[in-house]
C-alpha cells in the first residue's frame, strides 16, 4: 500500500499533473532502455548452449508438424530432445521468439509461442519454414518485446493531449487526483447472480453508479471475478458496450471463459491467436472472421494474386503484378471490414491492456472499461486500456504482486511501481454503500470485498490480521473444510490445517550459485540474492510432499511453491515422478491467481545474518500463503526469519494453532 512518501507524491501530482505525465513518460523511456539492455546482457557473450541452460533458448529442435494459421501465418510444432526439461524453459505462451536454423544465410522465422504439447512447442510464425526444414536442426531464442513500450508511449501522449471537457479529459482529472470521483443516484437494479454477498453487491452498486472511476479491492478468494461478471451483465443489460482488460492474457482468458459459460453475450477476444487460451478460440477475432464467410472471398482473391505473380513474365507481367497488388488490397479491405463489424456489434470486447490498442478498434471509445488485476499494471500499460473508456472500473489487490520494474532508479520505481489503483484508493478511500448505491455524489471510490470463499478460517486468519486489517471472514462453506473430507488419512504429526516445519538448528544453509540453474542467473528479479537455493530445505519439502500424497490426496490437488527460481528447479528434479502424475511445482509469481486443496511453501532462506532478500516484499509471501484451500504447510527457518515482524508473527501464529513442528521431530516418512 502507499507510504507517506507516496501520499506526498500524490499531492505533488495533484498540483502539477503535466509535470507528472512528463516524468512518467521519462520513466517509461528509461524502463524501455533497461529492458533492451537486460535482453542484450542476457545474450552477450553467451553461446546457444549457455542460453539454453539459462532457460532462455532451446537447441537441437526438429520440426514435427506444420499447419496453416490465420492471415497467412504458420503454426509449427517443434520438438526438443528427450533430455531437455521444458519446465525449465523461462518462456511461455505469447512470448516473442525467433526460430533459426544456424546455417549461414539460413532462415530466421519470427513468431510467438502458442502452447506446449508433451515434449514440443507449438509456435505461430509469420511465415512457413522452407521445404527442407524437417531435414535440419533448429534453435529457438527469445526476442526483445518492443510493442508494449510503443503502445504505452501512445497512451501517455493521448492522455496528455486530451481536452479538459472531453470524456478522457474528465477521466484524466480524476486519475491525476485533480478532482474526486463522482457518482449518480443509482436506479433500482436486481442481482442476476443470487449468491452475491453483501460486499459484492455493494461493489456492483458502486460500479453501476460511477460517473468516472470505481475501485474494487478483492483480497484472495473473495470473489472479485464473480463480482466483475455481475457488473458486465448489468451494464450490458443497460445497452452499454464494454472493454474488459487485464495486464496478462491468463487473467483476460479467465474472465472470458466465465463470460462464455454464462452465455447470452456477444463476446470477441482480441489478440494474437498464440496468446489466447485454446478454450477461447471460438471467441477470438480470427475465428469469428473465419466463420463469417467473407474470408472465403478474400482467400479467392489472394489465391488469384499468388497465381498472377507466379506466372508473370515480361510486359504482361508488370500488368499482372499490378492486378495482384490490387487483389491483395481488396482482400485486406474486405477482412478489415468484417473485423470492424464483428467488434462493433460485440457487447464485450476482451483484450490485454496493451491489446486494447488493437488497430481494429481505431479511435473507438467504450461506455466503460473494466481493468482486472489493476494493481499489476504500471501506469502506461493501464492507460492504454483506460483511454478507451468513458468510465473506468479498476479491480485488484495492492497486497498481492505489483508491477515488475526492471530499471533500478528510485524515481522509476516510484513512478512505475505504484499504480493508479493504489493512489486512487489512498486519496479517496473506501465506502460501504448499500446495494442501491446510495452513497452520495462524490468522495470515496473503493469497496473492499471481505468474505472469502477459498481458505479454511485458520489459513485465512493470518493474512487477514497482517494484510487486511482483520476484515476478512471465511464463508461458512469453507471455514472448517478439511482434507479428510476429500478422503485423506489424518496425520497426527501434522495437526490442523496450517503447519510450519521449522528447520532452525538443522544447518540447512542456503547457497548461491547454479542450484540447478545457470551461474549468475537472477531468480525472480532478486538482484540482491541471485540464484538462492537450499538443498536441505528442498529434500525435506520433497519428503513432506510425498508424505502428504501418502495420505491419499490426488497429485492434482497439491502444489509446491518456492520463493526462488533456483529452488524450484531443484524441487522439480526431486519431485519428477510426482509432477508427471499432476503435482505442480512453481514460483510465487507463476502461482498468483491459482489455488489448490493443499499447498507446500518453501521460504528457502537460512543464514546467520538474518538476510531475507526479496522475502522482504511481503506481497510475495502473502500470495504464497493464500493459495491453499484446506491445508497449508510452510517450510521456514525461524532463526533466520523470526526477527522480522511479519515472519515472527507467522511463527507465533502457527505455534498458537498447535501447528509448529520442528524438523528434528521426524524425517517426514510416508504414512503408508
PDB file of N, CA, C and O in Angstrom, residues 428-479:
ATOM      1  N   UNK A 428      -8.844   8.654  -2.045  1.00  0.00           N
ATOM      2  CA  UNK A 428     -10.299   8.775  -1.945  1.00  0.00           C
ATOM      3  C   UNK A 428     -10.933   7.757  -1.015  1.00  0.00           C
ATOM      4  O   UNK A 428     -12.121   7.847  -0.714  1.00  0.00           O
ATOM      5  N   UNK A 429     -10.175   6.747  -0.576  1.00  0.00           N
ATOM      6  CA  UNK A 429     -10.654   5.880   0.485  1.00  0.00           C
ATOM      7  C   UNK A 429     -11.783   4.943   0.098  1.00  0.00           C
ATOM      8  O   UNK A 429     -12.173   4.821  -1.055  1.00  0.00           O
ATOM      9  N   UNK A 430     -12.319   4.272   1.132  1.00  0.00           N
ATOM     10  CA  UNK A 430     -13.327   3.227   0.948  1.00  0.00           C
ATOM     11  C   UNK A 430     -14.712   3.712   1.329  1.00  0.00           C
ATOM     12  O   UNK A 430     -14.876   4.601   2.157  1.00  0.00           O
ATOM     13  N   UNK A 431     -15.694   3.096   0.694  1.00  0.00           N
ATOM     14  CA  UNK A 431     -17.089   3.369   1.012  1.00  0.00           C
ATOM     15  C   UNK A 431     -17.775   2.061   1.353  1.00  0.00           C
ATOM     16  O   UNK A 431     -17.310   0.993   1.003  1.00  0.00           O
ATOM     17  N   UNK A 432     -18.893   2.171   2.028  1.00  0.00           N
ATOM     18  CA  UNK A 432     -19.685   0.989   2.361  1.00  0.00           C
ATOM     19  C   UNK A 432     -21.123   1.235   1.938  1.00  0.00           C
ATOM     20  O   UNK A 432     -22.022   1.341   2.767  1.00  0.00           O
ATOM     21  N   UNK A 433     -21.360   1.348   0.618  1.00  0.00           N
ATOM     22  CA  UNK A 433     -22.723   1.624   0.168  1.00  0.00           C
ATOM     23  C   UNK A 433     -23.624   0.414   0.347  1.00  0.00           C
ATOM     24  O   UNK A 433     -23.150  -0.707   0.436  1.00  0.00           O
ATOM     25  N   UNK A 434     -24.925   0.677   0.371  1.00  0.00           N
ATOM     26  CA  UNK A 434     -25.846  -0.452   0.366  1.00  0.00           C
ATOM     27  C   UNK A 434     -26.046  -0.894  -1.078  1.00  0.00           C
ATOM     28  O   UNK A 434     -25.471  -0.345  -1.997  1.00  0.00           O
ATOM     29  N   UNK A 435     -26.853  -1.906  -1.256  1.00  0.00           N
ATOM     30  CA  UNK A 435     -27.000  -2.494  -2.582  1.00  0.00           C
ATOM     31  C   UNK A 435     -27.678  -1.571  -3.581  1.00  0.00           C
ATOM     32  O   UNK A 435     -27.745  -1.876  -4.761  1.00  0.00           O
ATOM     33  N   UNK A 436     -28.188  -0.437  -3.156  1.00  0.00           N
ATOM     34  CA  UNK A 436     -28.788   0.510  -4.098  1.00  0.00           C
ATOM     35  C   UNK A 436     -27.797   1.551  -4.562  1.00  0.00           C
ATOM     36  O   UNK A 436     -28.094   2.349  -5.434  1.00  0.00           O
ATOM     37  N   UNK A 437     -26.596   1.563  -3.950  1.00  0.00           N
ATOM     38  CA  UNK A 437     -25.592   2.533  -4.344  1.00  0.00           C
ATOM     39  C   UNK A 437     -25.832   3.906  -3.785  1.00  0.00           C
ATOM     40  O   UNK A 437     -25.277   4.886  -4.280  1.00  0.00           O
ATOM     41  N   UNK A 438     -26.629   4.037  -2.748  1.00  0.00           N
ATOM     42  CA  UNK A 438     -26.960   5.353  -2.190  1.00  0.00           C
ATOM     43  C   UNK A 438     -25.829   5.839  -1.302  1.00  0.00           C
ATOM     44  O   UNK A 438     -25.838   5.681  -0.098  1.00  0.00           O
ATOM     45  N   UNK A 439     -24.809   6.437  -1.932  1.00  0.00           N
ATOM     46  CA  UNK A 439     -23.606   6.820  -1.198  1.00  0.00           C
ATOM     47  C   UNK A 439     -23.253   8.281  -1.371  1.00  0.00           C
ATOM     48  O   UNK A 439     -22.183   8.704  -0.982  1.00  0.00           O
ATOM     49  N   UNK A 440     -24.104   9.057  -1.975  1.00  0.00           N
ATOM     50  CA  UNK A 440     -23.765  10.463  -2.185  1.00  0.00           C
ATOM     51  C   UNK A 440     -23.165  10.681  -3.551  1.00  0.00           C
ATOM     52  O   UNK A 440     -22.933   9.765  -4.316  1.00  0.00           O
ATOM     53  N   UNK A 441     -22.853  11.927  -3.873  1.00  0.00           N
ATOM     54  CA  UNK A 441     -22.438  12.274  -5.220  1.00  0.00           C
ATOM     55  C   UNK A 441     -20.949  12.149  -5.452  1.00  0.00           C
ATOM     56  O   UNK A 441     -20.507  11.806  -6.531  1.00  0.00           O
ATOM     57  N   UNK A 442     -20.123  12.447  -4.475  1.00  0.00           N
ATOM     58  CA  UNK A 442     -18.686  12.414  -4.686  1.00  0.00           C
ATOM     59  C   UNK A 442     -17.990  11.829  -3.487  1.00  0.00           C
ATOM     60  O   UNK A 442     -18.604  11.561  -2.460  1.00  0.00           O
ATOM     61  N   UNK A 443     -16.668  11.652  -3.606  1.00  0.00           N
ATOM     62  CA  UNK A 443     -15.868  11.242  -2.457  1.00  0.00           C
ATOM     63  C   UNK A 443     -15.194   9.921  -2.657  1.00  0.00           C
ATOM     64  O   UNK A 443     -14.504   9.711  -3.644  1.00  0.00           O
ATOM     65  N   UNK A 444     -15.403   8.992  -1.714  1.00  0.00           N
ATOM     66  CA  UNK A 444     -14.687   7.721  -1.720  1.00  0.00           C
ATOM     67  C   UNK A 444     -15.058   6.895  -2.944  1.00  0.00           C
ATOM     68  O   UNK A 444     -16.138   7.026  -3.506  1.00  0.00           O
ATOM     69  N   UNK A 445     -14.122   6.029  -3.357  1.00  0.00           N
ATOM     70  CA  UNK A 445     -14.310   5.328  -4.621  1.00  0.00           C
ATOM     71  C   UNK A 445     -14.056   3.835  -4.539  1.00  0.00           C
ATOM     72  O   UNK A 445     -14.086   3.164  -5.560  1.00  0.00           O
ATOM     73  N   UNK A 446     -13.818   3.271  -3.349  1.00  0.00           N
ATOM     74  CA  UNK A 446     -13.393   1.876  -3.228  1.00  0.00           C
ATOM     75  C   UNK A 446     -14.343   1.073  -2.362  1.00  0.00           C
ATOM     76  O   UNK A 446     -14.767   1.534  -1.302  1.00  0.00           O
ATOM     77  N   UNK A 447     -14.658  -0.134  -2.817  1.00  0.00           N
ATOM     78  CA  UNK A 447     -15.333  -1.121  -1.981  1.00  0.00           C
ATOM     79  C   UNK A 447     -14.398  -2.319  -1.850  1.00  0.00           C
ATOM     80  O   UNK A 447     -13.895  -2.836  -2.853  1.00  0.00           O
ATOM     81  N   UNK A 448     -14.151  -2.749  -0.617  1.00  0.00           N
ATOM     82  CA  UNK A 448     -13.327  -3.929  -0.377  1.00  0.00           C
ATOM     83  C   UNK A 448     -14.221  -5.132  -0.111  1.00  0.00           C
ATOM     84  O   UNK A 448     -15.125  -5.088   0.727  1.00  0.00           O
ATOM     85  N   UNK A 449     -13.976  -6.207  -0.845  1.00  0.00           N
ATOM     86  CA  UNK A 449     -14.688  -7.457  -0.622  1.00  0.00           C
ATOM     87  C   UNK A 449     -14.090  -8.134   0.616  1.00  0.00           C
ATOM     88  O   UNK A 449     -12.872  -8.150   0.781  1.00  0.00           O
ATOM     89  N   UNK A 450     -14.932  -8.698   1.459  1.00  0.00           N
ATOM     90  CA  UNK A 450     -14.444  -9.166   2.766  1.00  0.00           C
ATOM     91  C   UNK A 450     -14.722 -10.630   3.062  1.00  0.00           C
ATOM     92  O   UNK A 450     -14.065 -11.210   3.930  1.00  0.00           O
ATOM     93  N   UNK A 451     -15.679 -11.238   2.385  1.00  0.00           N
ATOM     94  CA  UNK A 451     -15.953 -12.653   2.659  1.00  0.00           C
ATOM     95  C   UNK A 451     -15.219 -13.500   1.625  1.00  0.00           C
ATOM     96  O   UNK A 451     -15.458 -13.371   0.433  1.00  0.00           O
ATOM     97  N   UNK A 452     -14.319 -14.361   2.124  1.00  0.00           N
ATOM     98  CA  UNK A 452     -13.549 -15.169   1.188  1.00  0.00           C
ATOM     99  C   UNK A 452     -14.113 -16.585   1.126  1.00  0.00           C
ATOM    100  O   UNK A 452     -14.613 -17.122   2.108  1.00  0.00           O
ATOM    101  N   UNK A 453     -13.990 -17.180  -0.067  1.00  0.00           N
ATOM    102  CA  UNK A 453     -14.646 -18.453  -0.364  1.00  0.00           C
ATOM    103  C   UNK A 453     -13.634 -19.536  -0.732  1.00  0.00           C
ATOM    104  O   UNK A 453     -13.988 -20.495  -1.413  1.00  0.00           O
ATOM    105  N   UNK A 454     -12.396 -19.386  -0.278  1.00  0.00           N
ATOM    106  CA  UNK A 454     -11.337 -20.342  -0.636  1.00  0.00           C
ATOM    107  C   UNK A 454     -10.788 -21.056   0.584  1.00  0.00           C
ATOM    108  O   UNK A 454     -10.790 -22.279   0.659  1.00  0.00           O
ATOM    109  N   UNK A 455     -10.288 -20.308   1.554  1.00  0.00           N
ATOM    110  CA  UNK A 455      -9.421 -20.843   2.606  1.00  0.00           C
ATOM    111  C   UNK A 455     -10.163 -21.252   3.867  1.00  0.00           C
ATOM    112  O   UNK A 455     -11.127 -20.608   4.267  1.00  0.00           O
ATOM    113  N   UNK A 456      -9.674 -22.317   4.481  1.00  0.00           N
ATOM    114  CA  UNK A 456     -10.044 -22.639   5.857  1.00  0.00           C
ATOM    115  C   UNK A 456      -9.794 -21.403   6.708  1.00  0.00           C
ATOM    116  O   UNK A 456      -8.850 -20.643   6.482  1.00  0.00           O
ATOM    117  N   UNK A 457     -10.636 -21.173   7.700  1.00  0.00           N
ATOM    118  CA  UNK A 457     -10.539 -19.955   8.501  1.00  0.00           C
ATOM    119  C   UNK A 457      -9.169 -19.792   9.148  1.00  0.00           C
ATOM    120  O   UNK A 457      -8.651 -18.674   9.273  1.00  0.00           O
ATOM    121  N   UNK A 458      -8.533 -20.889   9.545  1.00  0.00           N
ATOM    122  CA  UNK A 458      -7.227 -20.801  10.194  1.00  0.00           C
ATOM    123  C   UNK A 458      -6.138 -20.380   9.215  1.00  0.00           C
ATOM    124  O   UNK A 458      -5.168 -19.720   9.598  1.00  0.00           O
ATOM    125  N   UNK A 459      -6.263 -20.759   7.959  1.00  0.00           N
ATOM    126  CA  UNK A 459      -5.309 -20.316   6.933  1.00  0.00           C
ATOM    127  C   UNK A 459      -5.545 -18.847   6.610  1.00  0.00           C
ATOM    128  O   UNK A 459      -4.606 -18.068   6.459  1.00  0.00           O
ATOM    129  N   UNK A 460      -6.806 -18.467   6.532  1.00  0.00           N
ATOM    130  CA  UNK A 460      -7.171 -17.092   6.190  1.00  0.00           C
ATOM    131  C   UNK A 460      -6.765 -16.092   7.259  1.00  0.00           C
ATOM    132  O   UNK A 460      -6.360 -14.965   6.944  1.00  0.00           O
ATOM    133  N   UNK A 461      -6.854 -16.473   8.519  1.00  0.00           N
ATOM    134  CA  UNK A 461      -6.765 -15.505   9.605  1.00  0.00           C
ATOM    135  C   UNK A 461      -5.419 -14.781   9.652  1.00  0.00           C
ATOM    136  O   UNK A 461      -5.366 -13.584   9.959  1.00  0.00           O
ATOM    137  N   UNK A 462      -4.327 -15.479   9.348  1.00  0.00           N
ATOM    138  CA  UNK A 462      -3.027 -14.804   9.391  1.00  0.00           C
ATOM    139  C   UNK A 462      -2.962 -13.688   8.352  1.00  0.00           C
ATOM    140  O   UNK A 462      -2.533 -12.565   8.660  1.00  0.00           O
ATOM    141  N   UNK A 463      -3.394 -13.961   7.131  1.00  0.00           N
ATOM    142  CA  UNK A 463      -3.412 -12.917   6.100  1.00  0.00           C
ATOM    143  C   UNK A 463      -4.354 -11.798   6.487  1.00  0.00           C
ATOM    144  O   UNK A 463      -4.056 -10.616   6.276  1.00  0.00           O
ATOM    145  N   UNK A 464      -5.490 -12.142   7.057  1.00  0.00           N
ATOM    146  CA  UNK A 464      -6.458 -11.112   7.452  1.00  0.00           C
ATOM    147  C   UNK A 464      -5.847 -10.152   8.466  1.00  0.00           C
ATOM    148  O   UNK A 464      -5.977  -8.930   8.343  1.00  0.00           O
ATOM    149  N   UNK A 465      -5.150 -10.684   9.466  1.00  0.00           N
ATOM    150  CA  UNK A 465      -4.552  -9.845  10.508  1.00  0.00           C
ATOM    151  C   UNK A 465      -3.427  -8.972   9.971  1.00  0.00           C
ATOM    152  O   UNK A 465      -3.322  -7.786  10.314  1.00  0.00           O
ATOM    153  N   UNK A 466      -2.552  -9.569   9.158  1.00  0.00           N
ATOM    154  CA  UNK A 466      -1.322  -8.878   8.770  1.00  0.00           C
ATOM    155  C   UNK A 466      -1.476  -8.012   7.531  1.00  0.00           C
ATOM    156  O   UNK A 466      -0.690  -7.076   7.338  1.00  0.00           O
ATOM    157  N   UNK A 467      -2.472  -8.302   6.689  1.00  0.00           N
ATOM    158  CA  UNK A 467      -2.577  -7.601   5.407  1.00  0.00           C
ATOM    159  C   UNK A 467      -3.885  -6.848   5.214  1.00  0.00           C
ATOM    160  O   UNK A 467      -3.933  -5.895   4.436  1.00  0.00           O
ATOM    161  N   UNK A 468      -4.938  -7.262   5.884  1.00  0.00           N
ATOM    162  CA  UNK A 468      -6.257  -6.717   5.569  1.00  0.00           C
ATOM    163  C   UNK A 468      -6.991  -6.171   6.786  1.00  0.00           C
ATOM    164  O   UNK A 468      -8.224  -6.119   6.813  1.00  0.00           O
ATOM    165  N   UNK A 469      -6.241  -5.756   7.796  1.00  0.00           N
ATOM    166  CA  UNK A 469      -6.836  -5.103   8.947  1.00  0.00           C
ATOM    167  C   UNK A 469      -7.822  -5.950   9.708  1.00  0.00           C
ATOM    168  O   UNK A 469      -8.715  -5.418  10.385  1.00  0.00           O
ATOM    169  N   UNK A 470      -7.703  -7.273   9.610  1.00  0.00           N
ATOM    170  CA  UNK A 470      -8.603  -8.171  10.324  1.00  0.00           C
ATOM    171  C   UNK A 470     -10.014  -8.221   9.762  1.00  0.00           C
ATOM    172  O   UNK A 470     -10.929  -8.727  10.421  1.00  0.00           O
ATOM    173  N   UNK A 471     -10.202  -7.742   8.528  1.00  0.00           N
ATOM    174  CA  UNK A 471     -11.555  -7.623   7.977  1.00  0.00           C
ATOM    175  C   UNK A 471     -12.055  -8.874   7.263  1.00  0.00           C
ATOM    176  O   UNK A 471     -13.260  -8.998   7.017  1.00  0.00           O
ATOM    177  N   UNK A 472     -11.180  -9.779   6.886  1.00  0.00           N
ATOM    178  CA  UNK A 472     -11.629 -10.948   6.135  1.00  0.00           C
ATOM    179  C   UNK A 472     -12.393 -11.917   7.041  1.00  0.00           C
ATOM    180  O   UNK A 472     -12.076 -12.074   8.215  1.00  0.00           O
ATOM    181  N   UNK A 473     -13.378 -12.551   6.456  1.00  0.00           N
ATOM    182  CA  UNK A 473     -14.102 -13.604   7.162  1.00  0.00           C
ATOM    183  C   UNK A 473     -14.329 -14.750   6.182  1.00  0.00           C
ATOM    184  O   UNK A 473     -14.533 -14.537   4.981  1.00  0.00           O
ATOM    185  N   UNK A 474     -14.296 -15.957   6.704  1.00  0.00           N
ATOM    186  CA  UNK A 474     -14.453 -17.139   5.861  1.00  0.00           C
ATOM    187  C   UNK A 474     -15.925 -17.464   5.677  1.00  0.00           C
ATOM    188  O   UNK A 474     -16.700 -17.469   6.644  1.00  0.00           O
ATOM    189  N   UNK A 475     -16.315 -17.736   4.444  1.00  0.00           N
ATOM    190  CA  UNK A 475     -17.687 -18.169   4.177  1.00  0.00           C
ATOM    191  C   UNK A 475     -17.945 -19.492   4.897  1.00  0.00           C
ATOM    192  O   UNK A 475     -17.032 -20.328   5.028  1.00  0.00           O
ATOM    193  N   UNK A 476     -19.156 -19.705   5.382  1.00  0.00           N
ATOM    194  CA  UNK A 476     -19.439 -20.941   6.135  1.00  0.00           C
ATOM    195  C   UNK A 476     -19.059 -22.215   5.396  1.00  0.00           C
ATOM    196  O   UNK A 476     -18.626 -23.191   6.023  1.00  0.00           O
ATOM    197  N   UNK A 477     -19.181 -22.216   4.073  1.00  0.00           N
ATOM    198  CA  UNK A 477     -18.910 -23.432   3.311  1.00  0.00           C
ATOM    199  C   UNK A 477     -17.436 -23.830   3.340  1.00  0.00           C
ATOM    200  O   UNK A 477     -17.104 -25.003   3.109  1.00  0.00           O
ATOM    201  N   UNK A 478     -16.534 -22.871   3.618  1.00  0.00           N
ATOM    202  CA  UNK A 478     -15.105 -23.191   3.590  1.00  0.00           C
ATOM    203  C   UNK A 478     -14.438 -23.023   4.950  1.00  0.00           C
ATOM    204  O   UNK A 478     -13.292 -23.434   5.131  1.00  0.00           O
ATOM    205  N   UNK A 479     -15.102 -22.438   5.906  1.00  0.00           N
ATOM    206  CA  UNK A 479     -14.467 -22.048   7.167  1.00  0.00           C
ATOM    207  C   UNK A 479     -13.814 -23.215   7.897  1.00  0.00           C
ATOM    208  O   UNK A 479     -12.789 -23.043   8.565  1.00  0.00           O
TER     209      UNK A 479
END
